[in-house]
mmCIF file of C-alpha atoms in Angstrom:
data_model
loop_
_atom_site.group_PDB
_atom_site.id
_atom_site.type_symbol
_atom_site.label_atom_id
_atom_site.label_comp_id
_atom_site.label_asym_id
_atom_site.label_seq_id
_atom_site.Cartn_x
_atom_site.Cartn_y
_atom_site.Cartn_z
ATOM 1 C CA UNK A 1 0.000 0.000 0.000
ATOM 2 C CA UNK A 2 1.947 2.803 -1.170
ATOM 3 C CA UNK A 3 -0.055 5.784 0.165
ATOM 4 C CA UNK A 4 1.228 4.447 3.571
ATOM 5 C CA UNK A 5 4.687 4.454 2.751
ATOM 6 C CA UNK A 6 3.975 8.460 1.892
ATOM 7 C CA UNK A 7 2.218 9.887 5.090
ATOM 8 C CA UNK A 8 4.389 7.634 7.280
ATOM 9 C CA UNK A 9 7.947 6.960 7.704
ATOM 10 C CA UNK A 10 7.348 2.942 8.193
ATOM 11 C CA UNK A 11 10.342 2.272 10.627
ATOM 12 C CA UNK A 12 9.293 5.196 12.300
ATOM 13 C CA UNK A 13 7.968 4.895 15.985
ATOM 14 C CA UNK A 14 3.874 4.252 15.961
ATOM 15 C CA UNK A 15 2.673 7.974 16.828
ATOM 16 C CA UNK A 16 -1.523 9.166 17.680
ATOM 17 C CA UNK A 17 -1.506 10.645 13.345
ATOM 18 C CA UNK A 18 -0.514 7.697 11.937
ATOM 19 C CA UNK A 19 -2.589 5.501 14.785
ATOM 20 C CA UNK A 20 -5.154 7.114 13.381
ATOM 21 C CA UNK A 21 -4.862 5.952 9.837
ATOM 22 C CA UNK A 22 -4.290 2.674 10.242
ATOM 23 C CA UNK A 23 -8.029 2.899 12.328
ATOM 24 C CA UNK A 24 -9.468 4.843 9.824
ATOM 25 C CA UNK A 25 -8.752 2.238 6.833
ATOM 26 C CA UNK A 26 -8.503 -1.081 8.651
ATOM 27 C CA UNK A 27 -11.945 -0.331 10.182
ATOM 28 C CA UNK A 28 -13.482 0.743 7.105
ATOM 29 C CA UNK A 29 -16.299 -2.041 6.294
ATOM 30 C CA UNK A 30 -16.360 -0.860 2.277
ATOM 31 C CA UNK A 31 -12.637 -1.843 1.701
ATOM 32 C CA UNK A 32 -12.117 -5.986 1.081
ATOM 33 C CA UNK A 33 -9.854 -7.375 3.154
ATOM 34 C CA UNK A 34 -10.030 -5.315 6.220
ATOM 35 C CA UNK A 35 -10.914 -6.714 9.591
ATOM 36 C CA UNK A 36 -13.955 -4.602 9.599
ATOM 37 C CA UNK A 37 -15.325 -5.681 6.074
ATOM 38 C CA UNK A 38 -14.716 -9.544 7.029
ATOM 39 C CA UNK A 39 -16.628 -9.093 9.755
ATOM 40 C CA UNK A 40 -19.387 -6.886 8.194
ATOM 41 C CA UNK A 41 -20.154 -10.297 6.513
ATOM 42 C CA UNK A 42 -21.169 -12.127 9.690
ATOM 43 C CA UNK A 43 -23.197 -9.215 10.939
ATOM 44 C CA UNK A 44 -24.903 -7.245 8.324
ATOM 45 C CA UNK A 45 -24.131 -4.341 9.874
ATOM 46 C CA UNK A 46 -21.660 -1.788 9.179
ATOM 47 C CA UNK A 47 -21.515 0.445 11.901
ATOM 48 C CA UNK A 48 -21.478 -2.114 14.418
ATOM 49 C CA UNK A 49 -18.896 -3.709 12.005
ATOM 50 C CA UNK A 50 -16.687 -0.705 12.268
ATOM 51 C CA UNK A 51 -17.002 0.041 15.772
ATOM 52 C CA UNK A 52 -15.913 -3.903 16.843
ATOM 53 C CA UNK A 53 -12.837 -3.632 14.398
ATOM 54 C CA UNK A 54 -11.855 -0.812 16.356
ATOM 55 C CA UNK A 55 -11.740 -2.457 19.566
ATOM 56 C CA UNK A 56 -10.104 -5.273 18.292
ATOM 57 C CA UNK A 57 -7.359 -3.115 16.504
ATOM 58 C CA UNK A 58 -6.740 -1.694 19.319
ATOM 59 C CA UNK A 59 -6.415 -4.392 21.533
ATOM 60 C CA UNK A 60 -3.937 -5.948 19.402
ATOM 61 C CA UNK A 61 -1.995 -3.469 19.041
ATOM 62 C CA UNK A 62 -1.434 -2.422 22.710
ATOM 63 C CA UNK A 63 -0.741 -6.507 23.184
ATOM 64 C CA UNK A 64 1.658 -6.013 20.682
ATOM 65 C CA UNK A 65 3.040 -2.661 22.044
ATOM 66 C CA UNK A 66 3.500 -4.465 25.486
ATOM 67 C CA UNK A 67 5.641 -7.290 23.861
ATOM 68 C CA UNK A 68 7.971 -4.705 22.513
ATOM 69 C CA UNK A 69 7.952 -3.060 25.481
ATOM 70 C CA UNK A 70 9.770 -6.496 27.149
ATOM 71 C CA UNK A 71 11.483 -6.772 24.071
ATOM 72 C CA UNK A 72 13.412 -3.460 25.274
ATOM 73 C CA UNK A 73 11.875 -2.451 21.304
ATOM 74 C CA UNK A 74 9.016 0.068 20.350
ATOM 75 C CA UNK A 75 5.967 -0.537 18.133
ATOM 76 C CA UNK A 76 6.890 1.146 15.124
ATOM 77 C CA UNK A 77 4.163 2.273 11.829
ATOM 78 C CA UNK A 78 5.355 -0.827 9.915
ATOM 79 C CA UNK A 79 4.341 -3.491 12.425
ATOM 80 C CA UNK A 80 1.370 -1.944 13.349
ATOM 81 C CA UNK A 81 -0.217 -1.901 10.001
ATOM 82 C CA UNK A 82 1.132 -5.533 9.518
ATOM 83 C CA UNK A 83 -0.648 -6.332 12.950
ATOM 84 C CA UNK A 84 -4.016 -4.553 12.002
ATOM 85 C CA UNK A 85 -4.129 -5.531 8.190
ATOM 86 C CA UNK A 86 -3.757 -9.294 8.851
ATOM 87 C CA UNK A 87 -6.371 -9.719 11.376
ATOM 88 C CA UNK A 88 -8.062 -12.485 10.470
ATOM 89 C CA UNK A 89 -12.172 -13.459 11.560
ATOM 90 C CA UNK A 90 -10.574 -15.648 15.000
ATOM 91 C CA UNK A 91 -8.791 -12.848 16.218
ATOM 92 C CA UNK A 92 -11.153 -10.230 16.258
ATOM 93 C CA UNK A 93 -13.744 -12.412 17.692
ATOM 94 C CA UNK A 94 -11.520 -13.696 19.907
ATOM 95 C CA UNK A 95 -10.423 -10.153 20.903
ATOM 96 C CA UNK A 96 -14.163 -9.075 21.088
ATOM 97 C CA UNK A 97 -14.694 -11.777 23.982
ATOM 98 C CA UNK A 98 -16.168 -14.732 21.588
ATOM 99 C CA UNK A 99 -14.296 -17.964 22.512
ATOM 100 C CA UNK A 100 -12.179 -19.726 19.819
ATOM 101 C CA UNK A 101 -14.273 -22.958 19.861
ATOM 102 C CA UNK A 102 -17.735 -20.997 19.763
ATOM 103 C CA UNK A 103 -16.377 -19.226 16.762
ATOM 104 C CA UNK A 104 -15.131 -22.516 14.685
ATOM 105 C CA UNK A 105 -18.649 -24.264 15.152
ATOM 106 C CA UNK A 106 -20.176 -21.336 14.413
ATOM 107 C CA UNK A 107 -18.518 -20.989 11.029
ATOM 108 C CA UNK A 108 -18.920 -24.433 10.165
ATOM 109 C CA UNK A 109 -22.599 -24.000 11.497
ATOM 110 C CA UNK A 110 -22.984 -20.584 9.149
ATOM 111 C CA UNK A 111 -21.848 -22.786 5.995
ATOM 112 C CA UNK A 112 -23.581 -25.721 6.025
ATOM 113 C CA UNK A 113 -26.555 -23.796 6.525
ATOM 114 C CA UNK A 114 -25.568 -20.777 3.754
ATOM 115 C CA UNK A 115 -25.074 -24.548 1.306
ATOM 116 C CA UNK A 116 -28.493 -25.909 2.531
ATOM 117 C CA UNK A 117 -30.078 -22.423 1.365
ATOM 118 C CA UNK A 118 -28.437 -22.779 -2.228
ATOM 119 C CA UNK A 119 -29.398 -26.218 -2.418
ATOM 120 C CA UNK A 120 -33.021 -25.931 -1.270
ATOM 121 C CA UNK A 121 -33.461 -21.974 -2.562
ATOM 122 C CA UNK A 122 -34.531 -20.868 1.086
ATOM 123 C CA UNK A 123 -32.919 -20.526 4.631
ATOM 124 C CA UNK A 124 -33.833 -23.766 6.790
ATOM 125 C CA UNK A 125 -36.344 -23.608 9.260
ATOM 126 C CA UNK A 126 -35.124 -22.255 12.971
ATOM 127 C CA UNK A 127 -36.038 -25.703 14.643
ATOM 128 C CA UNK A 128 -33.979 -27.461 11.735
ATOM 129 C CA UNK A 129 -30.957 -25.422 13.020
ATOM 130 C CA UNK A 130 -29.468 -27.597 16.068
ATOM 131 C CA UNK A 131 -29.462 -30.638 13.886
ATOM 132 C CA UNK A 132 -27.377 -28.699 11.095
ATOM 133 C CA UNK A 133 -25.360 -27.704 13.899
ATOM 134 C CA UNK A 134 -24.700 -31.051 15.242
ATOM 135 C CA UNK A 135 -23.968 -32.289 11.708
ATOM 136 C CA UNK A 136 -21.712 -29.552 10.794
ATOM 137 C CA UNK A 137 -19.573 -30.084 13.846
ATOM 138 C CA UNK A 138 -19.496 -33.506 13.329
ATOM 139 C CA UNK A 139 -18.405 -33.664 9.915
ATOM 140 C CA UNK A 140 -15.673 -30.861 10.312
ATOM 141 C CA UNK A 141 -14.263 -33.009 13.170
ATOM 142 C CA UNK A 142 -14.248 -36.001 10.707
ATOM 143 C CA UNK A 143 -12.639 -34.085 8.631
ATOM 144 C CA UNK A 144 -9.584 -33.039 10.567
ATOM 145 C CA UNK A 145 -9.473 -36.892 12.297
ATOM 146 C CA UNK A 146 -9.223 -37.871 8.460
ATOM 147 C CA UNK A 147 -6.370 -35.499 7.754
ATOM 148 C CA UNK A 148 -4.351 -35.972 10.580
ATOM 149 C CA UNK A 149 -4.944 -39.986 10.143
ATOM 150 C CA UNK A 150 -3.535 -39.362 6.557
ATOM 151 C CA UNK A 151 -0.140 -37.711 7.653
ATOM 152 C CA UNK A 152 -1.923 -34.394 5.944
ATOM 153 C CA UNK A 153 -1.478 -32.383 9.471
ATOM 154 C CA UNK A 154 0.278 -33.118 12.843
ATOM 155 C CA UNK A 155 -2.775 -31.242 14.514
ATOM 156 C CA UNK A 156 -5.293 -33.389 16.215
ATOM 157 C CA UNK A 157 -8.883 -32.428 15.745
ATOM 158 C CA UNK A 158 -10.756 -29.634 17.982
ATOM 159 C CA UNK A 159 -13.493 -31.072 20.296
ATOM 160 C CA UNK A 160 -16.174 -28.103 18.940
ATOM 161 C CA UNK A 161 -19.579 -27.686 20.842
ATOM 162 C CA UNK A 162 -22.454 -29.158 20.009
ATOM 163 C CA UNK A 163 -25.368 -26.848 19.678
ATOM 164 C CA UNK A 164 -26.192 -27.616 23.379
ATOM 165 C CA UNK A 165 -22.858 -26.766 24.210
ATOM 166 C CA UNK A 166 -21.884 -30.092 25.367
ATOM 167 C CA UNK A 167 -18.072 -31.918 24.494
ATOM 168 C CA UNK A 168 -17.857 -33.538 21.367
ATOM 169 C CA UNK A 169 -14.699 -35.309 22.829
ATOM 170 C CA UNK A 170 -14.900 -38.776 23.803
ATOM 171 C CA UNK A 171 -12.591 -38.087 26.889
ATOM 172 C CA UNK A 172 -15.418 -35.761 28.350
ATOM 173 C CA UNK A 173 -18.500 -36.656 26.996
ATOM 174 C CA UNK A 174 -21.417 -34.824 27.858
ATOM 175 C CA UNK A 175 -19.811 -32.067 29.224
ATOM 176 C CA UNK A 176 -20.847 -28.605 29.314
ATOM 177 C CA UNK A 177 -18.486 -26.477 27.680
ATOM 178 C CA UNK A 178 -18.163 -22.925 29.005
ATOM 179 C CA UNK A 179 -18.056 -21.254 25.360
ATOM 180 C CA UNK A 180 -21.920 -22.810 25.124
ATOM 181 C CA UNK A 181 -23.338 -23.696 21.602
ATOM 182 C CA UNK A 182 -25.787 -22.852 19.051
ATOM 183 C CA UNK A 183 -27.995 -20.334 21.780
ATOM 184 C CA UNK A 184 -24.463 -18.339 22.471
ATOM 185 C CA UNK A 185 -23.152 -18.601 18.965
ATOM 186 C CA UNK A 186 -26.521 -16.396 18.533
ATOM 187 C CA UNK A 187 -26.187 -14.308 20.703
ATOM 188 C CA UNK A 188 -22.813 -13.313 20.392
ATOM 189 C CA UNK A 189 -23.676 -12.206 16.732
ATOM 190 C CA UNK A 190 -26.536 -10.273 17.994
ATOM 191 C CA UNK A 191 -24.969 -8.324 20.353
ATOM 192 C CA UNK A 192 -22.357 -7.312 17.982
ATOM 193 C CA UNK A 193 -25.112 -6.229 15.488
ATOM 194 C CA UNK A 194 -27.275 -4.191 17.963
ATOM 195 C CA UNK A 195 -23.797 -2.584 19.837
ATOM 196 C CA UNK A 196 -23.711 0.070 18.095
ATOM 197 C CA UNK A 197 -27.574 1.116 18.109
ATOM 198 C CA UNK A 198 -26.796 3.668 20.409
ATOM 199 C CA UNK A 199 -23.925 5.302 18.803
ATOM 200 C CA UNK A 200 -25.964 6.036 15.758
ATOM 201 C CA UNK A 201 -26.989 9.663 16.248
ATOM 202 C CA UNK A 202 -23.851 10.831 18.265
ATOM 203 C CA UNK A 203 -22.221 12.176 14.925
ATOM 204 C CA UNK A 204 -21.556 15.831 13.915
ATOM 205 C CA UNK A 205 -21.989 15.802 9.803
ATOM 206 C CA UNK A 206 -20.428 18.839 8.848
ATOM 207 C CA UNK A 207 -21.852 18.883 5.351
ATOM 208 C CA UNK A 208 -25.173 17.434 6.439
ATOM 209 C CA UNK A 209 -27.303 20.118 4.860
ATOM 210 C CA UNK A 210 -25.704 19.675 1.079
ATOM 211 C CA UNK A 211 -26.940 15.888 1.457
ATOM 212 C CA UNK A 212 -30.731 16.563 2.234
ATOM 213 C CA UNK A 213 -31.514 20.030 1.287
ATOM 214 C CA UNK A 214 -34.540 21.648 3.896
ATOM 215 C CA UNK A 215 -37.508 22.017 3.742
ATOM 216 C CA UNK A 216 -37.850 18.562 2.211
ATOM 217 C CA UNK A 217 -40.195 18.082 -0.629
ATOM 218 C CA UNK A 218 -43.043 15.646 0.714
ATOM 219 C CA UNK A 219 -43.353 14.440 -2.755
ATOM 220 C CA UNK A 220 -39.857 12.878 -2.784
ATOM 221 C CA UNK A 221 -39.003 9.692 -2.994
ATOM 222 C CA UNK A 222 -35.857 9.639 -0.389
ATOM 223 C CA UNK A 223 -34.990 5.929 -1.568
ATOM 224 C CA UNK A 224 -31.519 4.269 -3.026
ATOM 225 C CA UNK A 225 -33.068 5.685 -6.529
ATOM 226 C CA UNK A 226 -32.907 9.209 -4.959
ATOM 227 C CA UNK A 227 -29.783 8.479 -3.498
ATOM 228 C CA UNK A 228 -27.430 7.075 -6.627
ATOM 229 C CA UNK A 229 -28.769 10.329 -8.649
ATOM 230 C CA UNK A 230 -27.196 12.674 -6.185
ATOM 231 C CA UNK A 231 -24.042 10.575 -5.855
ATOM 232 C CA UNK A 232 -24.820 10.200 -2.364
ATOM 233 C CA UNK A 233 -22.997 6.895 -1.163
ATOM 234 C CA UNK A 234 -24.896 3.916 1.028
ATOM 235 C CA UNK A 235 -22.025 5.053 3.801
ATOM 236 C CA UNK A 236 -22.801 8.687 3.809
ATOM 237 C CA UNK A 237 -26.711 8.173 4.236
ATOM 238 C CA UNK A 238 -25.733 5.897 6.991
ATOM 239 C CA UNK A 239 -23.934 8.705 8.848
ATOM 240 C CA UNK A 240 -27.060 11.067 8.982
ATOM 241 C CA UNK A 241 -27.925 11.670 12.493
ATOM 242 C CA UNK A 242 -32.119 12.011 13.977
ATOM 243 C CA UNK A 243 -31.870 15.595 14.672
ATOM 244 C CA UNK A 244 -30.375 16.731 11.128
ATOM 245 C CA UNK A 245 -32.963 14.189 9.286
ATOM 246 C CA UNK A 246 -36.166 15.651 11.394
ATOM 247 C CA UNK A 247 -34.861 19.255 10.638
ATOM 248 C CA UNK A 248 -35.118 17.772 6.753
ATOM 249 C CA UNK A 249 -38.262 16.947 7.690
ATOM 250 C CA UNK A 250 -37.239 13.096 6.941
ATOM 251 C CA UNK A 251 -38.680 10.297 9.631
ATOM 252 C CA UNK A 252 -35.335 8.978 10.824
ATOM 253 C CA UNK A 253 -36.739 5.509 11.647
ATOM 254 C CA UNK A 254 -37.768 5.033 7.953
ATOM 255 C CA UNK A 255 -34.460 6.461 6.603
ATOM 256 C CA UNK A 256 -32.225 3.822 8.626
ATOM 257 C CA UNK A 257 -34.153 1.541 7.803
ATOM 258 C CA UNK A 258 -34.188 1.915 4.129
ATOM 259 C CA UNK A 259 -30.585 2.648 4.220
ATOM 260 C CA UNK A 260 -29.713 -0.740 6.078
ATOM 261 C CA UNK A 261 -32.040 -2.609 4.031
ATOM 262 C CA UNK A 262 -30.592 -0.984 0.564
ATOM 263 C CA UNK A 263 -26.964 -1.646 2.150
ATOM 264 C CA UNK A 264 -27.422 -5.279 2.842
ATOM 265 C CA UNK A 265 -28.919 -5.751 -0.211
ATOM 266 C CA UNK A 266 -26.246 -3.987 -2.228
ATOM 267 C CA UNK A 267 -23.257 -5.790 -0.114
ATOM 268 C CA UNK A 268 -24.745 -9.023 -1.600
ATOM 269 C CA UNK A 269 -25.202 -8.515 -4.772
ATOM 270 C CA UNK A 270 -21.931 -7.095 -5.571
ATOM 271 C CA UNK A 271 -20.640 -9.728 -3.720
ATOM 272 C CA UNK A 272 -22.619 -11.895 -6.487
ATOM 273 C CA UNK A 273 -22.102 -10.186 -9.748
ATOM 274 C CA UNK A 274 -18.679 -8.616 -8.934
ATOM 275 C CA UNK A 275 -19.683 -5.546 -10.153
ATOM 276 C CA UNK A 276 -20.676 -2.439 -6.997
ATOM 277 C CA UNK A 277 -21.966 -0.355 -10.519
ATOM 278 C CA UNK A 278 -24.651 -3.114 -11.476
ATOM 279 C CA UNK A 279 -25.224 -4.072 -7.745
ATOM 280 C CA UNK A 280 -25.985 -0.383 -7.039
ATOM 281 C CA UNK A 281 -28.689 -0.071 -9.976
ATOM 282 C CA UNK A 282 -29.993 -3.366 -8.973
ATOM 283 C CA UNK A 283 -30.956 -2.014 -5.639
ATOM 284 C CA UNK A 284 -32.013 1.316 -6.966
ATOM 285 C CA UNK A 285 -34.722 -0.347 -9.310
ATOM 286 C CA UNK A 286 -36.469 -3.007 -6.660
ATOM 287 C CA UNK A 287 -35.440 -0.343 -3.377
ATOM 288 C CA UNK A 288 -37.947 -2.513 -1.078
ATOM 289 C CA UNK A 289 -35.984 -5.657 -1.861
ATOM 290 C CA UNK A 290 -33.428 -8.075 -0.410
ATOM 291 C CA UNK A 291 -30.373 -9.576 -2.358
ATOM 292 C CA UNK A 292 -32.808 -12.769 -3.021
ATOM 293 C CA UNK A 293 -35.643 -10.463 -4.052
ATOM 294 C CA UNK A 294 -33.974 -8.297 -6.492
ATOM 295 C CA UNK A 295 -32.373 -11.089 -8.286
ATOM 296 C CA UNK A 296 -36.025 -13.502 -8.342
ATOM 297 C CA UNK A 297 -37.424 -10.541 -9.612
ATOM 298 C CA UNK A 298 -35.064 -9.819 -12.256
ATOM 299 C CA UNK A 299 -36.293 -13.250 -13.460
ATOM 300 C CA UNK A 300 -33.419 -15.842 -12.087
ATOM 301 C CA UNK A 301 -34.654 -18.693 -10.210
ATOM 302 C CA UNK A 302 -34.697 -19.002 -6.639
ATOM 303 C CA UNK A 303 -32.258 -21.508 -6.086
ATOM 304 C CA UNK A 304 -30.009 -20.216 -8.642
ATOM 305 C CA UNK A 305 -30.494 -17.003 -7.150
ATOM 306 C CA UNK A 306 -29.344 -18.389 -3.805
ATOM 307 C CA UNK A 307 -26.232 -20.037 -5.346
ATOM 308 C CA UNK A 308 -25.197 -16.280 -6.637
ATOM 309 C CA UNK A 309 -25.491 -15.296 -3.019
ATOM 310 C CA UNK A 310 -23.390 -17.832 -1.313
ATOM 311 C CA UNK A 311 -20.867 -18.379 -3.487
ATOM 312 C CA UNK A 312 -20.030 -14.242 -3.848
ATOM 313 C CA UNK A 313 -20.322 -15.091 0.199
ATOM 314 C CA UNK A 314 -17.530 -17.341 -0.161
ATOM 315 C CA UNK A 315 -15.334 -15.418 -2.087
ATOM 316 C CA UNK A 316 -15.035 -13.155 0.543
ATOM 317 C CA UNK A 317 -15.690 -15.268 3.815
ATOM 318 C CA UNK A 318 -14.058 -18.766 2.863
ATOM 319 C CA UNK A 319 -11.335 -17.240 -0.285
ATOM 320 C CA UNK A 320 -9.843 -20.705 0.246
ATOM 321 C CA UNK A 321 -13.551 -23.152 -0.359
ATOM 322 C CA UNK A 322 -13.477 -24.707 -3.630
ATOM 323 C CA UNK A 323 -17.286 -23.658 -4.564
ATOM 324 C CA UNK A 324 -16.480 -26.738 -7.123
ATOM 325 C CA UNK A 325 -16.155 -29.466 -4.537
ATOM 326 C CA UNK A 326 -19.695 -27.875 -2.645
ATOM 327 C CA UNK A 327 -22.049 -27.114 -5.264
ATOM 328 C CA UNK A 328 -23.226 -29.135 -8.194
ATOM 329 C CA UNK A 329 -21.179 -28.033 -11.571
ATOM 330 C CA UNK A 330 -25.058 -27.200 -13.094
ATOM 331 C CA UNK A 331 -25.886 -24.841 -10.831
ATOM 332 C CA UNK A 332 -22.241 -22.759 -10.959
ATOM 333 C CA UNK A 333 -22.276 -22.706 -14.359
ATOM 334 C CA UNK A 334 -26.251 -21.100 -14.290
ATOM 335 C CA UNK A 335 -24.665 -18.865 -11.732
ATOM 336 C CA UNK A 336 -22.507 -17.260 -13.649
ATOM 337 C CA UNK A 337 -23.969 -16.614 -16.706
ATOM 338 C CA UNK A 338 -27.280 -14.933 -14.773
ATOM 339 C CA UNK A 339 -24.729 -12.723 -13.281
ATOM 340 C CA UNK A 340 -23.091 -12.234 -16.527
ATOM 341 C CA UNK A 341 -26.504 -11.431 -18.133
ATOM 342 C CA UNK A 342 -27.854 -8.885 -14.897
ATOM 343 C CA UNK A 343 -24.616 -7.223 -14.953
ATOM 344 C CA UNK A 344 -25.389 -6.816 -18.766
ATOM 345 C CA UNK A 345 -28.906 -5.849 -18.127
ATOM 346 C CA UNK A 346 -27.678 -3.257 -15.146
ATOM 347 C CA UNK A 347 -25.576 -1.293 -17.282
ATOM 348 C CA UNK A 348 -28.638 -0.113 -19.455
ATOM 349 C CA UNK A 349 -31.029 0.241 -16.261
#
């Protein structure tokens, strides 16, 4: 990353400026790869997504500042970035209180269940979700028995939870683990989402008024349409506090929510046509619309539809999951030509 090489001497001692920075872009939830857009794809939720990155940043990096402390050494700019950029999903969970076990079942949990969707062309039924728990967890600890059996790894396999939270190891089982299963899996994802709620109208927007003009016109149609046609970003309408949107005369509980909705809804698709352009259009045209919804009613099937979803899911959340050895060859190859033909269809929309 040149730009970082520019505004910071690299071997230079880790000051507050350049602190700052590194927060600023490795909490960003609209740049791939940083810890705050990996783990905008668990949550759905950008704000929260930021605000948990930050924590985690900065918990590593005053662990790592404390090791060069004993070291006799100092934290300079160049380990610091290294340290925030390469954060991967374990360590900010783990750094955001969510217990390393918890967090592998829950994974394994979240991907069997995303393949299930694809395959069936809807999200299984909440009382079906223990059992694809169990099985998930089972079959993952297979699968490392199997690869350390074969010589393939020295590592012996992780005893994950079962969705009751009880030992899947033979030496203790039945056993209540203290990370707890499917219930705290849960709930640790919705706590993350909803942290945040309260932050969201703390925010002085300088340039507030040039977004939403007042008086507001009653007549206007304050949607994603409105929004891509005055090159107003998803992010920016995000950042509009209650008082400034009631002074526009907006209703601040419809705009989040339109503005959440549009923004999952656009963080899918472009995950699914690789295009943010098309995605964005997409959104603008069916504004009341999920991922799913947009693309069913731009005429793909449902469970083709779903396939689009997961595996742009994958390419983000799992970069190293063969979608080849998951998903039948049929339904990748109708995958990507519907997204070949919507991204066609988006560019004239």
């Amino acid at each position: 990353m040149a730009f970082v090489i520019r505004q910071d001497n690299p071997d230079a001692p880790l000051t507050s400026a350049a602190l700052g920075r590194i927060i600023d872009h490795c909490s960003n939830p609209n740049i791939p790869g940083t810890p705050a857009y990996r783990l905008n794809t668990w949550l759905g939720d950008p704000l929260a997504a930021r605000e948990a990155a930050v924590r985690a940043i900065y918990t590593a990096l005053t662990d790592q500042q404390r090791r060069q402390e004993k070291k006799g050494d100092t934290l300079n700019v160049r380990l610091a970035w290294a340290v925030a950029r390469r954060m991967g999903l374990e360590r900010v969970f783990t750094s955001l209180g969510i217990p390393a076990s918890l967090q592998r079942a829950g994974r394994v949990f979240e991907r069997r269940k995303a393949r299930l969707t694809a395959e069936n062309g809807a999200v299984p039924p909440r009382d079906e979700w223990p059992r694809i728990w169990d099985e998930a967890v089972l079959e993952e600890i297979d699968r490392q028995q199997r690869r350390h059996d074969n010589g393939e790894t020295k590592t012996r396999p992780r005893w994950l939870p079962l969705h009751d939270g009880r030992s899947t190891s033979p030496h203790s089982a039945g056993v209540i683990l203290a990370c707890g299963g499917l219930d705290a899996w849960l709930k640790a994802l919705d706590g993350l989402k909803h942290s945040a709620d309260s932050h969201r109208s703390k925010a002085d927007w300088d340039n507030v008024a040039a977004v939403i003009p007042a008086p507001a016109d009653p007549d206007r149609d304050l949607g994603p349409a409105w929004l891509m046609e005055h090159g107003i970003t998803l992010e920016t309408a995000a950042k509009l506090d209650d008082a400034t949107l009631e002074e526009a005369g907006v209703d601040p509980a419809g705009w989040h929510d339109m503005v959440r909705r549009a923004s999952d809804a656009y963080r899918d698709l472009d995950r699914a046509l690789g295009d943010p352009d098309a995605a964005m259009r997409l959104v603008a045209r069916h504004p009341d619309m999920d991922a799913a919804g947009i693309l069913v009613a731009e005429h793909v099937d449902r469970r083709t539809a779903a396939t689009m979803l997961l595996v742009g899911r994958w390419r983000v959340v799992e970069p190293d999951l063969d979608p080849r050895l998951m998903i039948r060859p049929d339904l990748l190859r109708q995958a990507s030509l519907e997204a070949a033909r919507l991204t066609r269809i988006a560019a004239t929309v």
